[in-house]
């Protein structure tokens, strides 16, 4: 389910929030890998860090040789500093599989979420209609990834 990139309510009294930074790390252990995603939520106008926002994400693991897809949902609440840390299940590493992460919602009373304002990833806003999924890298070892992938740069690589 792709996230809505348009605010759900057009009430001028609501402030708009966005994903301002992200970092995806992957830990490998015994042939399995575990993604860990850190997101920073901020107010679009004031740049204030938003605490107690509820984030809901979906993951899907596709295996091409048998056509199966496993799915799951995880959620997290932003901390005092606006960061959310989302741990995903451990996946077995197979040559013919891939894992994608989608942000389905950010909910905070008094705010509306606009994915079009998110930090850029590979040339478009992360989790927007143009870039709805974040692919978990399959390369070996522990790695940080963010803000533009192989194209390089962007706020995603800033230290969180």
CSV table of C-alpha atoms in Angstrom, one decimal:
chain,number,residue,atom,x,y,z
A,1,UNK,CA,0.0,0.0,0.0
A,2,UNK,CA,1.8,3.2,-1.2
A,3,UNK,CA,1.6,6.1,1.3
A,4,UNK,CA,-0.5,9.1,0.6
A,5,UNK,CA,1.7,11.9,-0.6
A,6,UNK,CA,-1.2,14.4,-0.2
A,7,UNK,CA,-2.3,15.6,3.2
A,8,UNK,CA,-5.4,13.9,4.4
A,9,UNK,CA,-7.1,17.1,5.6
A,10,UNK,CA,-6.6,20.5,4.2
A,11,UNK,CA,-7.2,22.4,7.4
A,12,UNK,CA,-5.0,25.5,7.7
A,13,UNK,CA,-4.7,25.0,11.5
A,14,UNK,CA,-2.7,21.8,11.0
A,15,UNK,CA,1.1,21.9,10.7
A,16,UNK,CA,2.8,19.7,8.2
A,17,UNK,CA,5.5,17.1,9.1
A,18,UNK,CA,8.0,15.2,7.0
A,19,UNK,CA,10.9,12.7,7.2
A,20,UNK,CA,13.9,15.0,7.4
A,21,UNK,CA,16.7,12.4,7.7
A,22,UNK,CA,17.0,8.6,7.5
A,23,UNK,CA,19.6,5.9,7.9
A,24,UNK,CA,19.3,2.3,7.1
A,25,UNK,CA,21.8,-0.2,8.5
A,26,UNK,CA,22.0,-3.9,8.0
A,27,UNK,CA,23.5,-6.3,10.5
A,28,UNK,CA,24.6,-9.7,9.2
A,29,UNK,CA,24.8,-12.7,11.4
A,30,UNK,CA,24.9,-16.5,10.6
A,31,UNK,CA,23.6,-16.0,7.0
A,32,UNK,CA,20.8,-13.8,8.1
A,33,UNK,CA,20.4,-10.0,8.0
A,34,UNK,CA,18.5,-7.6,10.1
A,35,UNK,CA,17.6,-4.1,8.8
A,36,UNK,CA,17.4,-1.2,11.3
A,37,UNK,CA,15.9,2.1,10.1
A,38,UNK,CA,16.3,5.4,11.8
A,39,UNK,CA,14.0,8.2,10.8
A,40,UNK,CA,13.9,11.9,12.0
A,41,UNK,CA,10.5,13.6,11.8
A,42,UNK,CA,10.4,17.4,11.7
A,43,UNK,CA,7.9,20.2,11.2
A,44,UNK,CA,8.1,21.5,7.6
A,45,UNK,CA,7.9,25.2,8.6
A,46,UNK,CA,9.5,25.5,12.0
A,47,UNK,CA,12.0,22.6,11.5
A,48,UNK,CA,11.1,21.5,15.1
A,49,UNK,CA,11.7,17.8,15.9
A,50,UNK,CA,8.4,16.1,16.4
A,51,UNK,CA,8.0,13.7,19.4
A,52,UNK,CA,5.3,11.1,19.9
A,53,UNK,CA,4.4,10.7,16.3
A,54,UNK,CA,3.3,7.2,15.4
A,55,UNK,CA,4.9,5.6,12.3
A,56,UNK,CA,3.6,2.5,10.6
A,57,UNK,CA,5.7,0.7,8.1
A,58,UNK,CA,5.3,-2.4,6.0
A,59,UNK,CA,8.0,-4.8,4.7
A,60,UNK,CA,7.8,-7.3,2.0
A,61,UNK,CA,10.3,-10.0,1.0
A,62,UNK,CA,10.0,-11.3,-2.5
A,63,UNK,CA,11.7,-14.6,-3.6
A,64,UNK,CA,11.9,-14.7,-7.4
A,65,UNK,CA,12.6,-18.4,-7.9
A,66,UNK,CA,9.3,-19.5,-6.4
A,67,UNK,CA,7.3,-16.3,-6.6
A,68,UNK,CA,6.4,-16.0,-2.9
A,69,UNK,CA,6.1,-12.8,-1.0
A,70,UNK,CA,6.2,-12.5,2.8
A,71,UNK,CA,4.8,-9.4,4.4
A,72,UNK,CA,4.7,-7.8,7.8
A,73,UNK,CA,4.0,-4.5,9.6
A,74,UNK,CA,6.1,-2.7,12.2
A,75,UNK,CA,5.4,0.5,14.1
A,76,UNK,CA,7.4,3.0,16.2
A,77,UNK,CA,6.9,6.2,18.1
A,78,UNK,CA,9.3,9.1,17.8
A,79,UNK,CA,11.3,9.9,20.8
A,80,UNK,CA,11.8,13.3,22.5
A,81,UNK,CA,14.4,14.2,19.9
A,82,UNK,CA,12.1,13.4,16.9
A,83,UNK,CA,13.9,10.1,16.0
A,84,UNK,CA,12.2,6.8,15.6
A,85,UNK,CA,14.3,3.6,15.5
A,86,UNK,CA,12.5,0.7,13.7
A,87,UNK,CA,13.9,-2.8,13.9
A,88,UNK,CA,12.7,-5.3,11.3
A,89,UNK,CA,12.8,-9.1,11.6
A,90,UNK,CA,15.8,-11.1,10.6
A,91,UNK,CA,15.7,-12.4,7.1
A,92,UNK,CA,17.6,-15.3,5.6
A,93,UNK,CA,19.9,-14.1,2.8
A,94,UNK,CA,19.2,-15.9,-0.4
A,95,UNK,CA,20.4,-14.9,-3.9
A,96,UNK,CA,17.0,-14.6,-5.4
A,97,UNK,CA,15.2,-12.5,-2.8
A,98,UNK,CA,14.8,-8.8,-2.0
A,99,UNK,CA,13.2,-6.8,0.9
A,100,UNK,CA,11.4,-3.5,0.5
A,101,UNK,CA,10.2,-1.1,3.2
A,102,UNK,CA,7.2,1.2,2.8
A,103,UNK,CA,6.0,3.9,5.2
A,104,UNK,CA,2.2,3.6,5.3
A,105,UNK,CA,1.5,6.4,7.8
A,106,UNK,CA,2.7,9.0,10.3
A,107,UNK,CA,0.1,10.1,12.8
A,108,UNK,CA,0.4,13.0,15.2
A,109,UNK,CA,-2.6,15.0,16.6
A,110,UNK,CA,-2.5,18.6,15.2
A,111,UNK,CA,-0.3,17.6,12.2
A,112,UNK,CA,-0.6,16.3,8.7
A,113,UNK,CA,2.1,14.2,7.0
A,114,UNK,CA,3.2,15.2,3.5
A,115,UNK,CA,5.5,12.7,1.8
A,116,UNK,CA,6.4,15.2,-0.9
A,117,UNK,CA,8.4,17.2,1.7
A,118,UNK,CA,10.5,14.2,2.7
A,119,UNK,CA,14.3,14.0,2.3
A,120,UNK,CA,15.4,13.1,-1.2
A,121,UNK,CA,16.4,9.6,-2.0
A,122,UNK,CA,17.6,8.6,-5.5
A,123,UNK,CA,16.2,11.9,-6.9
A,124,UNK,CA,12.8,12.0,-5.3
A,125,UNK,CA,11.3,12.3,-1.8
A,126,UNK,CA,11.6,9.1,0.3
A,127,UNK,CA,8.4,7.2,0.7
A,128,UNK,CA,6.6,9.5,-1.8
A,129,UNK,CA,4.5,8.3,-4.8
A,130,UNK,CA,7.6,8.5,-7.0
A,131,UNK,CA,9.8,6.5,-4.6
A,132,UNK,CA,7.3,4.5,-2.4
A,133,UNK,CA,9.7,1.8,-1.3
A,134,UNK,CA,13.1,1.7,0.3
A,135,UNK,CA,15.1,-1.3,-0.9
A,136,UNK,CA,17.2,-3.1,1.8
A,137,UNK,CA,20.7,-3.6,0.3
A,138,UNK,CA,21.8,-7.2,-0.3
A,139,UNK,CA,25.5,-6.5,-0.1
A,140,UNK,CA,27.7,-8.2,2.5
A,141,UNK,CA,28.7,-6.8,5.8
A,142,UNK,CA,27.2,-4.0,7.9
A,143,UNK,CA,26.5,-0.9,6.0
A,144,UNK,CA,24.9,2.5,6.2
A,145,UNK,CA,22.8,3.6,3.3
A,146,UNK,CA,20.8,6.7,2.7
A,147,UNK,CA,20.1,9.9,0.9
A,148,UNK,CA,20.6,9.1,-2.7
A,149,UNK,CA,22.1,5.5,-2.9
A,150,UNK,CA,24.8,5.2,-5.5
A,151,UNK,CA,23.9,8.7,-6.8
A,152,UNK,CA,25.4,10.0,-3.6
A,153,UNK,CA,24.7,12.7,-1.1
A,154,UNK,CA,21.7,14.3,0.4
A,155,UNK,CA,20.4,14.7,3.9
A,156,UNK,CA,20.0,11.0,4.3
A,157,UNK,CA,23.7,10.5,5.1
A,158,UNK,CA,23.8,13.1,7.8
A,159,UNK,CA,24.7,11.8,11.2
A,160,UNK,CA,21.6,11.1,13.3
